[in-house]
Coordinates of C-alpha atoms in Angstrom, one line a residue:
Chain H
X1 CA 0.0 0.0 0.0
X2 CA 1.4 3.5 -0.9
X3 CA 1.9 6.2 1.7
X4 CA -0.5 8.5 1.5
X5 CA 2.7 11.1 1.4
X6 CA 3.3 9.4 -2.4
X7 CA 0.0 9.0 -4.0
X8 CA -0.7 11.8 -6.2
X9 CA -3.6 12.6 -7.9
X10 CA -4.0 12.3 -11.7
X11 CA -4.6 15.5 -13.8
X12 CA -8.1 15.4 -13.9
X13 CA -8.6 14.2 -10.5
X14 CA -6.6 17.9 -9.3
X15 CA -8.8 20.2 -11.3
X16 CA -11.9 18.7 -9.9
X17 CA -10.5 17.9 -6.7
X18 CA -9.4 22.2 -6.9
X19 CA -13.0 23.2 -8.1
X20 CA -14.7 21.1 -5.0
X21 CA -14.6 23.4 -2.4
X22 CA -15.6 26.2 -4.6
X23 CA -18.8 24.3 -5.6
X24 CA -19.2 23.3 -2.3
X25 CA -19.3 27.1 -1.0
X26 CA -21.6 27.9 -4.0
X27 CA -24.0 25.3 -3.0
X28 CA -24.1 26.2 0.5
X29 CA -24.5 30.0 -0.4
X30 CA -27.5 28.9 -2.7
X31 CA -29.3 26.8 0.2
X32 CA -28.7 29.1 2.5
X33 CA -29.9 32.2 0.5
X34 CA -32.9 30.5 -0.5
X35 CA -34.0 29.3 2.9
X36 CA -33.6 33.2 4.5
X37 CA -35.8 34.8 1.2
X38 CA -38.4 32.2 2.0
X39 CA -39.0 33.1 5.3
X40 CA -38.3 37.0 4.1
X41 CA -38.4 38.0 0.5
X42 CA -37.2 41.8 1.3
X43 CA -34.4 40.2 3.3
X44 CA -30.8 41.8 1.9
X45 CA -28.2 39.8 3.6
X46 CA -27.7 37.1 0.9
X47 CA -29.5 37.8 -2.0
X48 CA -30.4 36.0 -4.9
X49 CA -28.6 34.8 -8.1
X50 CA -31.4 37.1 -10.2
X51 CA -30.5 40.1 -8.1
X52 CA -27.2 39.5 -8.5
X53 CA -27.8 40.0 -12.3
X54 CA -30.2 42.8 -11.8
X55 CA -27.2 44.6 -9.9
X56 CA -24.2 43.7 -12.6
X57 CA -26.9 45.2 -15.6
X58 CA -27.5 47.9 -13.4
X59 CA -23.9 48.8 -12.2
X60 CA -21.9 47.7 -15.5
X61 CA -24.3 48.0 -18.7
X62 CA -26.3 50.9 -17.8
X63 CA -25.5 54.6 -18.5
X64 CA -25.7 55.7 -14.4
X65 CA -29.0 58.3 -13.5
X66 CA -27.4 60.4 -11.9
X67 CA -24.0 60.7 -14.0
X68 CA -24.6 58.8 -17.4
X69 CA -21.8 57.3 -16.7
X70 CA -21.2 52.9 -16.4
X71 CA -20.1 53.1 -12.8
X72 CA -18.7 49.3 -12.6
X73 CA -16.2 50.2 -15.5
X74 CA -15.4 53.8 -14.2
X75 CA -14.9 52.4 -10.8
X76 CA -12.1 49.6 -12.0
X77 CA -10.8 52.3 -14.4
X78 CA -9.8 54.5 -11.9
X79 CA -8.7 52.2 -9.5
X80 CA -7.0 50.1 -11.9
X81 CA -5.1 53.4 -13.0
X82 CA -4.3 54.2 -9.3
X83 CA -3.2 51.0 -8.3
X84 CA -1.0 51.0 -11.5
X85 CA 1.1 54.0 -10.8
X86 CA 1.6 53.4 -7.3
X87 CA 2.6 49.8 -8.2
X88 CA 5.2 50.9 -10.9
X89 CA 6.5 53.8 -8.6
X90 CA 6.8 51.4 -5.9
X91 CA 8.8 48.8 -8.1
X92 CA 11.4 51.2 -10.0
X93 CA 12.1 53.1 -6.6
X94 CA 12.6 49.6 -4.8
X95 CA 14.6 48.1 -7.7
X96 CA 17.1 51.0 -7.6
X97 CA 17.2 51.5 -3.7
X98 CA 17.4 47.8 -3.5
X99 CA 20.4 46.7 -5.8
X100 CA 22.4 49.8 -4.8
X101 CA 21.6 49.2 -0.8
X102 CA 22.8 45.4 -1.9
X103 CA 26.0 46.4 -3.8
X104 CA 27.6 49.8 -2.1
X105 CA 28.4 49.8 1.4
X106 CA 28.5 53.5 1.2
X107 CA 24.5 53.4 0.1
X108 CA 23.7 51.0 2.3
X109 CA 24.9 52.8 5.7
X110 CA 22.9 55.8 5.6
X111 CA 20.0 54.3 3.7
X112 CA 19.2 50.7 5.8
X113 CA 18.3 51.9 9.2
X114 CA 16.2 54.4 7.0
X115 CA 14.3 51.6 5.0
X116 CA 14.0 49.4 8.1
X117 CA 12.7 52.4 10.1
X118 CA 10.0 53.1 7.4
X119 CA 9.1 49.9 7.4
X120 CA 7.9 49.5 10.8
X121 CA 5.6 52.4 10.8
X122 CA 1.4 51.3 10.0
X123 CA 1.2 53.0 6.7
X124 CA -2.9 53.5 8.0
X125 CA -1.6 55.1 10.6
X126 CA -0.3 58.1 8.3
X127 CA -2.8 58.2 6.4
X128 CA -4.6 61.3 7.9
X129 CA -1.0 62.7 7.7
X130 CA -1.3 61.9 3.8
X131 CA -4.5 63.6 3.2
X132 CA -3.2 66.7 5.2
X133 CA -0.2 66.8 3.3
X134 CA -1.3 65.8 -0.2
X135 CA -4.5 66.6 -0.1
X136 CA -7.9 64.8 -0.9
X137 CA -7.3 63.7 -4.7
X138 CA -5.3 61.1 -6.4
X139 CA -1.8 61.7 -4.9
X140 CA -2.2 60.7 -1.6
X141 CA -4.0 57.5 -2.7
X142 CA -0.9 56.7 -4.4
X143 CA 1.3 57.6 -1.9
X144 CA -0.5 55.9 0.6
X145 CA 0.2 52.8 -1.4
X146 CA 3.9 53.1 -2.4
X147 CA 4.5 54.3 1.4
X148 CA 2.9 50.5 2.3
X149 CA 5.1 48.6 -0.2
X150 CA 8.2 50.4 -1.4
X151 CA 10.0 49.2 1.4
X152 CA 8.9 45.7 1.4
X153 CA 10.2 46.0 -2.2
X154 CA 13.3 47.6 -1.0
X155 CA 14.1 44.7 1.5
X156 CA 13.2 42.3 -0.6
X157 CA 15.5 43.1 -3.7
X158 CA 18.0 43.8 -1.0
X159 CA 18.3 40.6 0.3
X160 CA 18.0 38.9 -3.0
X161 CA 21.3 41.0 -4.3
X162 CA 23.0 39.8 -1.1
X163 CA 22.4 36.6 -2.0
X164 CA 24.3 36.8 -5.6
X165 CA 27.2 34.4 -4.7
X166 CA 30.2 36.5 -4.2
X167 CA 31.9 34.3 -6.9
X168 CA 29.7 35.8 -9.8
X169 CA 31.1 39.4 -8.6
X170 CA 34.8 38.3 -8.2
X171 CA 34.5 37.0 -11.6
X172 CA 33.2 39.6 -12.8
X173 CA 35.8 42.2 -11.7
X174 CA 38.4 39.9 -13.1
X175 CA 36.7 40.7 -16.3
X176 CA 37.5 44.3 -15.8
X177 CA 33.6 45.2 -15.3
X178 CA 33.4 48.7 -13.0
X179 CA 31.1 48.9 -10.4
X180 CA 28.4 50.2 -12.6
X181 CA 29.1 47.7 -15.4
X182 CA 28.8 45.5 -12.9
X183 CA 25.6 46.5 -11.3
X184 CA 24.3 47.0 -15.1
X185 CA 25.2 43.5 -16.4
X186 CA 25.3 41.2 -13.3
X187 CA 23.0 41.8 -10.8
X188 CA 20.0 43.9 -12.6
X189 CA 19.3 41.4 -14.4
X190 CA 19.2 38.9 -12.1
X191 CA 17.2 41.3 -9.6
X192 CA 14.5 41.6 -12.3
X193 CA 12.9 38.4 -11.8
X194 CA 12.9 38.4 -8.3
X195 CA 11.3 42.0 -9.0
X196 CA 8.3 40.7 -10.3
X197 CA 8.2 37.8 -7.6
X198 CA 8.4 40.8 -5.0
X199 CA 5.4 42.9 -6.6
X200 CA 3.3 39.8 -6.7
X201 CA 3.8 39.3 -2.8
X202 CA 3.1 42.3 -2.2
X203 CA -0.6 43.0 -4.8
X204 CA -2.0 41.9 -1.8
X205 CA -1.4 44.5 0.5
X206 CA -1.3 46.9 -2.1
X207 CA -5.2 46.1 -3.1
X208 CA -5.7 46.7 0.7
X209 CA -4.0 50.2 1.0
X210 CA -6.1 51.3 -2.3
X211 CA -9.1 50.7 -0.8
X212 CA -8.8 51.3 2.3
X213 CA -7.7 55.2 1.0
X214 CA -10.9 54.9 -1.3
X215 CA -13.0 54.1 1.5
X216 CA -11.8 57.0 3.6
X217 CA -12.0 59.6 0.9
X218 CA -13.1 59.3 -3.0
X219 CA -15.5 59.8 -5.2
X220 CA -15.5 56.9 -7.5
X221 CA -13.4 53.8 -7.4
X222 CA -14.0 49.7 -6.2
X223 CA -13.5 50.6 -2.6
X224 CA -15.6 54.2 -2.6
X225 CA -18.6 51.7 -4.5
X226 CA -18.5 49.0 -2.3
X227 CA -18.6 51.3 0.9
X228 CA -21.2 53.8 -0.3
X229 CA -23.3 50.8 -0.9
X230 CA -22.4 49.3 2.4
X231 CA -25.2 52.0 3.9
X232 CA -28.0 50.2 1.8
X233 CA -27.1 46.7 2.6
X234 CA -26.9 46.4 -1.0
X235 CA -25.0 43.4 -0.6
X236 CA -26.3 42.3 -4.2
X237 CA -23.5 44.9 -5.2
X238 CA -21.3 44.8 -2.8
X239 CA -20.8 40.9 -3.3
X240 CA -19.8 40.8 -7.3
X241 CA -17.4 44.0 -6.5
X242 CA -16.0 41.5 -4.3
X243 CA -15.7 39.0 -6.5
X244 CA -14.5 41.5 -9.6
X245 CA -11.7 42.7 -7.5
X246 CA -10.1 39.2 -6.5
X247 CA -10.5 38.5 -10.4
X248 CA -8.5 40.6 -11.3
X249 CA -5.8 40.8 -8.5
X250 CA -6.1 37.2 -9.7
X251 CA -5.6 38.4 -13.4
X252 CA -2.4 40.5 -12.1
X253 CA -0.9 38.0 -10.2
X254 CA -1.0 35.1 -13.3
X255 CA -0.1 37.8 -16.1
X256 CA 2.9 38.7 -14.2
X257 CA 4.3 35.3 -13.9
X258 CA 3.7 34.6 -17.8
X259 CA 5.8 37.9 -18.3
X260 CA 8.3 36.4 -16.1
X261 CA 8.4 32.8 -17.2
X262 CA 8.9 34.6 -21.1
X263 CA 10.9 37.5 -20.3
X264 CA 13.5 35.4 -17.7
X265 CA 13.2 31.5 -18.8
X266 CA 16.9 31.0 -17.1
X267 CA 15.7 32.3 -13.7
X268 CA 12.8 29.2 -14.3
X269 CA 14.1 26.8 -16.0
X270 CA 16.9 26.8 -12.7
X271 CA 14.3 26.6 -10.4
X272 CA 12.6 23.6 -12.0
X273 CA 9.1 23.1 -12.4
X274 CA 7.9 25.3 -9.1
X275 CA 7.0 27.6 -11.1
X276 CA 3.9 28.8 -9.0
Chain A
X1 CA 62.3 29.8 -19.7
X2 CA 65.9 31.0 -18.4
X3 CA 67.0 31.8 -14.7
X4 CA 67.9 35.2 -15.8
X5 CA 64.2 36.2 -16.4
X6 CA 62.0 38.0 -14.3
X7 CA 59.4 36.6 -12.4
X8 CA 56.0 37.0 -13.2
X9 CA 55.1 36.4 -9.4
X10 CA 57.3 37.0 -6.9
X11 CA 56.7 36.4 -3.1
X12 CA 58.6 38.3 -0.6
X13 CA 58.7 37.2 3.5
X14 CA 54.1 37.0 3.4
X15 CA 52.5 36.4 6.3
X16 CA 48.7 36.7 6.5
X17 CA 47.0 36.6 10.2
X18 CA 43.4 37.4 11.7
X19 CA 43.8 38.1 15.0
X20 CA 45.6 35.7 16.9
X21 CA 45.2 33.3 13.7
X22 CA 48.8 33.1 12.1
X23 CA 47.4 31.2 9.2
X24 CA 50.2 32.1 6.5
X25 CA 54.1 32.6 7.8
X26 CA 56.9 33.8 6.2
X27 CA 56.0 32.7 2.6
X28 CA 59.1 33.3 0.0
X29 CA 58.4 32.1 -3.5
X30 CA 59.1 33.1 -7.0
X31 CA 57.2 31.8 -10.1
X32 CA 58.1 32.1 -13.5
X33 CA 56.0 32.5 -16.5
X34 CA 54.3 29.7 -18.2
X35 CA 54.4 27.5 -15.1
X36 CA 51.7 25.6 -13.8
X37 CA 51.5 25.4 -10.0
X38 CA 49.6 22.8 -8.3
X39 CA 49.0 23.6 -4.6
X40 CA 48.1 20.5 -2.4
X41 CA 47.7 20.5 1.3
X42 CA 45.0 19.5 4.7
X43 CA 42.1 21.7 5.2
X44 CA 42.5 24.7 6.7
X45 CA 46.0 25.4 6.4
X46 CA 45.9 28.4 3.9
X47 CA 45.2 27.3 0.4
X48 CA 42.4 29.2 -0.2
X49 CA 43.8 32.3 2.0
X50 CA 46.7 31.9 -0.2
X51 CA 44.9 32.5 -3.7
X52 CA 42.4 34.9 -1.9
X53 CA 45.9 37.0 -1.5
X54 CA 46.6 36.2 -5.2
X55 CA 43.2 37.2 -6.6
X56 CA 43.1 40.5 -4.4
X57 CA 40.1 39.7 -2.1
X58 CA 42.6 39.9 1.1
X59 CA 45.1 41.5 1.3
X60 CA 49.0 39.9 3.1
X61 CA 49.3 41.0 6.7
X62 CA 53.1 41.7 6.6
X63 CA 55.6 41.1 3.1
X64 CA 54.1 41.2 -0.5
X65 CA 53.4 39.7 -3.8
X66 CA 54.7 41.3 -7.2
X67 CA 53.1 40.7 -10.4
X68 CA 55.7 41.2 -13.5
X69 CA 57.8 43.1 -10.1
X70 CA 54.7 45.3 -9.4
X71 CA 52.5 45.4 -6.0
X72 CA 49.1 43.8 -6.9
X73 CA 46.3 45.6 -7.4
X74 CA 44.1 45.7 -3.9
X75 CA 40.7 44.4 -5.5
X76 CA 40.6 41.7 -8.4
X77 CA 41.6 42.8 -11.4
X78 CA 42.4 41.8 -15.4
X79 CA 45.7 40.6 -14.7
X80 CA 44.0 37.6 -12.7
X81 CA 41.5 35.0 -13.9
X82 CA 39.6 32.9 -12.0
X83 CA 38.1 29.8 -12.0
X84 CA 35.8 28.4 -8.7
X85 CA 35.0 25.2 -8.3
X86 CA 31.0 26.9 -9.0
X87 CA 29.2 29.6 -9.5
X88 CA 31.5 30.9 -11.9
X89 CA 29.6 31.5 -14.5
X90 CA 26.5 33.9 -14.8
X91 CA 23.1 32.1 -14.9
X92 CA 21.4 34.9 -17.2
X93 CA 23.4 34.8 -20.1
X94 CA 23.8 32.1 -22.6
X95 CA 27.6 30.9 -22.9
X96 CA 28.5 33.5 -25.5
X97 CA 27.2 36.5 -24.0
X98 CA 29.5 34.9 -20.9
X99 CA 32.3 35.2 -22.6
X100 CA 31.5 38.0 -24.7
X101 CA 30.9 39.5 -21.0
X102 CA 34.6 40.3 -20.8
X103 CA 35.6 42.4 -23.7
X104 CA 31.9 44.6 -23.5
X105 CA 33.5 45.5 -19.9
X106 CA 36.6 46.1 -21.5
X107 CA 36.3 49.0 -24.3
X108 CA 36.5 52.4 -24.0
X109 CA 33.9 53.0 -26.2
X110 CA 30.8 55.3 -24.1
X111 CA 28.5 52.4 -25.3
X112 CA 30.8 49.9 -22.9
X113 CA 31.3 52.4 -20.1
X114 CA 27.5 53.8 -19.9
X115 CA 25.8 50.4 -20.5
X116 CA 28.5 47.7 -20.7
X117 CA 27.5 46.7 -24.4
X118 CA 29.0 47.1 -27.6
X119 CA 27.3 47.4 -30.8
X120 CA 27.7 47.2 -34.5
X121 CA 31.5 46.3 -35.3
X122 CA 33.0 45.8 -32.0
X123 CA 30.1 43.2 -31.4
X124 CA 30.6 41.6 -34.1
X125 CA 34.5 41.0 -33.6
X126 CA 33.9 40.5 -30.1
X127 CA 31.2 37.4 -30.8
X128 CA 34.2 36.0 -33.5
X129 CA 36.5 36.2 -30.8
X130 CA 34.3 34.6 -28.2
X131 CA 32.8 31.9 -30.1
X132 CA 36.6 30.9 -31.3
X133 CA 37.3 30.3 -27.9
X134 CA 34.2 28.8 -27.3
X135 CA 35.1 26.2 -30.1
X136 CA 38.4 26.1 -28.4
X137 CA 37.3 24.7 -25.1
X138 CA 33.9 22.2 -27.4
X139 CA 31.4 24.3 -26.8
X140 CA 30.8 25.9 -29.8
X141 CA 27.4 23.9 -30.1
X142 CA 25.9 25.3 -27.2
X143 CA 26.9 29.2 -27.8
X144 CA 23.3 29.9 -27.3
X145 CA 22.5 27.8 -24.1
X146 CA 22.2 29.0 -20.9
X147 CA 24.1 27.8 -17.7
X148 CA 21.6 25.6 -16.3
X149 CA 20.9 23.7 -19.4
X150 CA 25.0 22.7 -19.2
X151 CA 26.5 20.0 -17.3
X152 CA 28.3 20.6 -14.8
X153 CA 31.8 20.1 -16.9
X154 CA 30.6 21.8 -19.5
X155 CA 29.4 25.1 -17.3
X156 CA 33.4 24.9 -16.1
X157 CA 34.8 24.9 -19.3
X158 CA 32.7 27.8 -19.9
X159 CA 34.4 29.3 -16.7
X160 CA 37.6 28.7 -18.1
X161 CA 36.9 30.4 -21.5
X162 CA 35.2 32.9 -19.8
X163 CA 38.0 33.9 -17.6
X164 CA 40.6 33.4 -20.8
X165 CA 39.2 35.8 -22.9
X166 CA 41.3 38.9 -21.4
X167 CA 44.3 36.8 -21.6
X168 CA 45.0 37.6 -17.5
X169 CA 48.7 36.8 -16.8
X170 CA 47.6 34.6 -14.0
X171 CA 45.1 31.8 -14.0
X172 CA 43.7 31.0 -10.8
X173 CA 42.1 27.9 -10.7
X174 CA 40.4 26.8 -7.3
X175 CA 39.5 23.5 -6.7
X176 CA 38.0 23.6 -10.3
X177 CA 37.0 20.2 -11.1
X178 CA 36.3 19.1 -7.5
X179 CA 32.5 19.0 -7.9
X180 CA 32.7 16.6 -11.1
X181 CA 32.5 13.0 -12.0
X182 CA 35.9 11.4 -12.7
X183 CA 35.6 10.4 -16.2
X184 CA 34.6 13.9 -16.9
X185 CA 37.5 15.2 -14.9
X186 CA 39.9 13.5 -17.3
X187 CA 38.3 15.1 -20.0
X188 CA 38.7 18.3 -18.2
X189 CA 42.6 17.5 -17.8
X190 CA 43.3 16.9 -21.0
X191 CA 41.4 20.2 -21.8
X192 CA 43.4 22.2 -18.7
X193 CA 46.5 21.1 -20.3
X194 CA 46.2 21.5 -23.7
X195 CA 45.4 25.1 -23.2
X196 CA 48.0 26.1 -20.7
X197 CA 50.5 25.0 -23.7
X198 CA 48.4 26.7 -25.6
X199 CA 48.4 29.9 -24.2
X200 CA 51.4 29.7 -22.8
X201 CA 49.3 30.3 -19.6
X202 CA 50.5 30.2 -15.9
X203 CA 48.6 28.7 -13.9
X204 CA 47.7 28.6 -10.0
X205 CA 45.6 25.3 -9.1
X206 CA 44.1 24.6 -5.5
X207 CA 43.0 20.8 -5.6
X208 CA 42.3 18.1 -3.5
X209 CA 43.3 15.5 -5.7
X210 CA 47.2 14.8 -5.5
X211 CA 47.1 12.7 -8.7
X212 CA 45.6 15.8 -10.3
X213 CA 48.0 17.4 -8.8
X214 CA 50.8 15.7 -9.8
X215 CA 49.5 15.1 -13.4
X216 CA 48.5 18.7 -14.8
X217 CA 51.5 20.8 -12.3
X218 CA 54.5 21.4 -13.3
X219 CA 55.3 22.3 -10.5
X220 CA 53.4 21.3 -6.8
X221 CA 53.2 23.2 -3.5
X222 CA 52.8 21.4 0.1
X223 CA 51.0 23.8 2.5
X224 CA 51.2 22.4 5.6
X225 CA 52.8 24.1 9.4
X226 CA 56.5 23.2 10.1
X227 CA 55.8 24.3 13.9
X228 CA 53.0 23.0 15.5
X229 CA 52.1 24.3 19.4
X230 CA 49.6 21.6 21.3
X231 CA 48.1 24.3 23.4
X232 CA 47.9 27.1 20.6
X233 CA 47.8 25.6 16.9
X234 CA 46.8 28.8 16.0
X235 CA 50.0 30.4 17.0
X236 CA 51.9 29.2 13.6
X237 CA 51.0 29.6 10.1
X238 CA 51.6 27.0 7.3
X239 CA 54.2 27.5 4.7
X240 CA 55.1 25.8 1.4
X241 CA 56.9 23.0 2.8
X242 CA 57.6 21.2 -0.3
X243 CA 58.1 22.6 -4.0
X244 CA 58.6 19.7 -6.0
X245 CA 59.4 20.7 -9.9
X246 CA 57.0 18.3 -12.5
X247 CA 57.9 16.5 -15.6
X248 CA 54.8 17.3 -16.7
X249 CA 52.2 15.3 -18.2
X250 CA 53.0 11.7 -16.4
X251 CA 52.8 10.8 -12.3
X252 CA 56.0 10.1 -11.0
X253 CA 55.0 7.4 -8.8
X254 CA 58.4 7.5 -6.9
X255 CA 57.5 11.2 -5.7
X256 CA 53.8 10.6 -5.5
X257 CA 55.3 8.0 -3.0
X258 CA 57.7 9.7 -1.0
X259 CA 54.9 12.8 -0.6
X260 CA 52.3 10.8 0.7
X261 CA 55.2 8.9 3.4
X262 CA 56.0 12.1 4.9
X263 CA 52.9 13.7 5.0
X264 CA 50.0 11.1 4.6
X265 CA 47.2 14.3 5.0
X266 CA 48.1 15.8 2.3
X267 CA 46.3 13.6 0.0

């Protein structure tokens, strides 16, 4: 008899075996939804599958009342657009703080306590700081976010250029490369990879800093939507914002590993097949 | 090679200590060109400090080491190649941009010193000149591979046409086939030698393997301590305590023999 620790399920067997507890939460959502709008058909909690669609026509296919405009698609464009530049600003400024905190001591003094400090501080906690400082529009949304990540970014990349084997830079320097040659040929292009591992980690916490600053203070965006909504119950909105959102964090995440995989196939084809 | 010749690498009264740690003493050696040095010796008594010296990375507590009767540089430079046993080569370049590596670094054009590529017709004689070596070492078929789709001898010959394409005056080799299987290793001999005729290449090897030792060297060093202190063995450093001159290309079994009765760790 096999050990459990060896048996391994068959192709098929995974996907199903990986849609299962989706169904299974589907299901129960179903019965249970059901069962309340029996007993109250007014009820808002969990609504139905046909509200559900009555709210995506509403939200995503209809020219808005009050605006004309299609809120669902000016909601993700905006965020979408926010979320984008804070995520690039983050990156480059983490990239470049990162390799040269990694690869000149005389960087890396002043700047390290710095990073680490920043680090520690709540970026929530600033917040009110933020909107002081930068006001109520786009910029301090923004910062917000490359305030919560940059520096997870920074140590990241940091840590990943200390980790070059000091061979690869002796060679290198036997090779006549300068510092800068050095930094240009060697280790950015073995940082980039690991960039784009770093920015996926941190999606996550970025999503969270967007909307919690769109929650606080916005006028259109996924977070403002889902918490001016939050005052009607209208969980028949709320609930396939929800879902829109982790679909494309989800979207995000997978697209940047595709550009990895064909941008950087040495960095995976070293690490094997753990390519998730 | 005459007597009357200069040195390329001359040794003068080198001692290297951390702390309390004598682990190099009084070291007074001379090395001419086109030699090939095989340095043998027990864990721990200095081989590796010794070429760390020679490649730059630390520098001699007391004495010095001339290159062609100059100090060396402080920090590893073109004048030295190196080989390591791995991690030599760069995993995000195929074997000829490895090799081409060296001569992007090395012109003065602005495109080398800004970005550390060349275009147009320096590329193009740079890629000739790489992928002859490449052919030079058999690898000529796999110019376009990258590291981790080599084997393991094949990403060290790389190394080694990597670290020969600025023609450095010294070739440090450390421990460089130590990580490969044996019949491979002879391969990697016969490779070794053929280009250090060559080339006319001299050559500084740190292995574990007396055979190999004996069989590439012309020339092998015996680190080892000639004063040893029960209560402090830190307190002396180890020296070359045999230099044994090569025929080169055969084992002398009657040397082989006498090495290993004096000093049975060194193998």
């Amino acid at each position: 008899m096999t050990r459990l620790i060896n048996r391994q399920p068959s192709r098929y067997s995974r996907l199903m075996l990986g849609l299962l507890p989706f169904i299974v939460l589907f299901v129960i959502y179903l019965v249970t939804s059901d069962a309340r709008l029996a007993e109250n058909p007014s009820d808002k909690l969990l609504p139905s599958l046909g509200s559900f669609a009555d709210a995506i026509v509403r939200m995503g296919f209809e020219p808005s009342k009050r605006t004309g405009e299609y809120l669902l698609w000016q909601d993700t464009f905006t965020s979408l657009q926010r979320l984008g530049i804070a995520v690039g600003l983050s990156a480059t400024i983490g990239l470049v703080i990162g390799v040269f905190n990694g690869m000149i001591p005389y960087v890396r003094s002043p700047l390290s306590p710095l990073v680490t400090a920043l680090s520690l501080i709540p970026p929530m906690a600033i917040l009110p700081i933020l909107f002081i400082t930068f006001g109520l529009g786009e910029l301090s949304k923004v910062v917000l976010i490359v305030i919560g990540i940059t520096p997870v970014i920074i140590r990241d990349i940091q840590l990943r250029t200390d980790a070059l084997p000091s061979e690869q830079l002796i060679k290198a320097q036997t090779l006549g490369g300068n510092s800068w040659q050095i930094i240009l040929r060697v280790v950015l292009p073995q940082t980039m990879p690991r960039l784009i591992d770093a920015v996926r980690l941190t999606l996550g916490s970025a999503w969270l800093f967007l909307i919690a600053a769109e929650a606080i203070a916005a006028t259109e965006g996924l977070g403002y939507r889902i918490f001016l909504v939050r005052r009607y119950l209208a969980m028949d909105v709320i609930l396939p914002y929800v879902f829109w959102i982790t679909t494309l964090a989800f979207a995000m995440d997978w697209s940047l590993k595709r550009i990895s995989i064909l941008a950087f196939p040495w960095y995976h084809s070293a690490q094997g097949a753990r390519n998730d | 090679m005459t007597k009357t010749e200069p040195p390329i690498i001359q040794i003068n009264n080198l001692w290297k200590e951390y702390g309390d740690n004598v682990v190099l003493e009084r070291v007074n050696l001379s090395v001419q060109a086109g030699e090939f040095v095989s340095i043998v010796g027990a864990s721990g008594c200095g081989k590796t400090t010794f070429l760390n010296l020679l490649l730059g990375i630390e520098q001699p507590s007391q004495g010095e080491i001339l290159l062609d009767g100059e100090p060396l540089d402080p920090e590893p430079s073109v004048e030295r190649g190196i080989v390591f046993q791995k991690y030599s080569v760069f995993p995000h370049m195929t074997a000829l941009e490895n090799v081409m590596l060296g001569q992007e670094f090395s012109e003065s054009s602005l495109s080398s010193r800004l970005l550390g590529r060349l275009f147009g017709s320096a590329r193009r004689a740079a890629k000739a000149e790489a992928l002859d070596i490449l052919e030079k070492v058999g690898l000529g078929p796999a110019a376009d591979k990258y590291p981790s789709e080599l084997s393991g001898g094949m990403q060290q010959r790389l190394a080694i046409a990597q670290a020969l394409i600025r023609k450095p005056r010294i070739l440090l080799l450390d421990e460089p086939f130590g990580a490969l299987d044996p019949g491979i290793r002879k391969d990697m001999h016969k490779l070794t030698h053929s280009l250090w005729g060559e080339q006319k290449l001299t050559v500084f090897m740190i292995t574990h393997d007396l055979s190999e030792g004996f069989e590439l060297g012309s020339r092998l060093w015996v680190f080892d301590k000639t004063r040893h202190d029960q209560q402090a063995p830190e307190r002396f450093g180890a020296n070359v305590t045999f230099d044994i001159p090569l025929s080169t290309g055969q084992e002398n079994p009657e040397q082989l023999a006498k090495l290993q009765a004096v000093k049975p760790s060194a193998a």
